[in-house]
Short mmCIF file of C-alpha atoms in Angstrom, two decimals:
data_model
loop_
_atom_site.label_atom_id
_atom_site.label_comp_id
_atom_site.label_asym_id
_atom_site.label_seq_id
_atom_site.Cartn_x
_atom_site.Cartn_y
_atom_site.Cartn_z
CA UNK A 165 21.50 -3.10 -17.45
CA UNK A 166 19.47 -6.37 -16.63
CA UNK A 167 18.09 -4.52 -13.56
CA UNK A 168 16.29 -1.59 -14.81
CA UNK A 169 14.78 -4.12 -17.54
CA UNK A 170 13.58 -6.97 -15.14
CA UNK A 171 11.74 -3.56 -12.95
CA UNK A 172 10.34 -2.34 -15.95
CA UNK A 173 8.70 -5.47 -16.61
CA UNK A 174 7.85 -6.53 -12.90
CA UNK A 175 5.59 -3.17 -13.00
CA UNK A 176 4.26 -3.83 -16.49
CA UNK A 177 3.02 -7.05 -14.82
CA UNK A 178 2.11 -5.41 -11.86
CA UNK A 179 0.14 -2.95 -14.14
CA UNK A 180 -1.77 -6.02 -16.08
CA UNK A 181 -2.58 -7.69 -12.79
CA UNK A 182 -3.85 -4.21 -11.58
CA UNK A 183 -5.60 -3.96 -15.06
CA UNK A 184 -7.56 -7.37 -14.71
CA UNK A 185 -8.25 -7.19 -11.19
CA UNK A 186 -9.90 -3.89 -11.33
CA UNK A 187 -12.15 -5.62 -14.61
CA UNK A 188 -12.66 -9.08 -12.71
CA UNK A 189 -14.29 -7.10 -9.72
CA UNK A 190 -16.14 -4.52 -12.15
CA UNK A 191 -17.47 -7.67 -13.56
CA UNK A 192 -18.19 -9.28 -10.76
CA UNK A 193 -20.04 -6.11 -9.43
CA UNK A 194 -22.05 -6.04 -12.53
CA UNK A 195 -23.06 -9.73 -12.38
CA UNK A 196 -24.24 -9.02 -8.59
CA UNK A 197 -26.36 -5.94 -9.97
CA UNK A 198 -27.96 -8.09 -12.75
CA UNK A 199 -28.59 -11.07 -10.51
CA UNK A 200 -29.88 -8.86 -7.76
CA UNK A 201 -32.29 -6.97 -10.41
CA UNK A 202 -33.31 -9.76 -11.48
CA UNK A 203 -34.10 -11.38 -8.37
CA UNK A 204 -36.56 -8.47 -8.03
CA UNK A 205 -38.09 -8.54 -10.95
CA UNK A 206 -38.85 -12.06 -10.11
CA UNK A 207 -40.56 -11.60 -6.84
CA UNK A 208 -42.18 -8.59 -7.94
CA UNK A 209 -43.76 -11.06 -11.10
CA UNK A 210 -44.81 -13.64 -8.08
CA UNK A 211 -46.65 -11.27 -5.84
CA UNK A 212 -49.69 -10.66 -6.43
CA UNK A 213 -51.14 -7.44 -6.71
#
């Protein structure tokens, strides 16, 4: 009976690492986009005309 248990929870923490890698990168992408936005917004200020 210990078997079944200890794969149940091996795949609930393979689920949660799943679960916070896919959010980690989905941050990370979203901190790219902002910086990257804002990096134009920036140089678009700077130029002139």
């Amino acid at each position: 009976m210990a078997a079944p248990h200890r794969s149940a929870a091996s795949a609930r923490s393979l689920w949660l690492i799943r679960q916070l890698r896919d959010h980690s990168t989905s941050t990370a992408a979203r901190c790219d986009a902002y910086g990257i936005a804002s990096q134009i917004r920036s140089a678009s200020i700077q130029s002139p005309g």
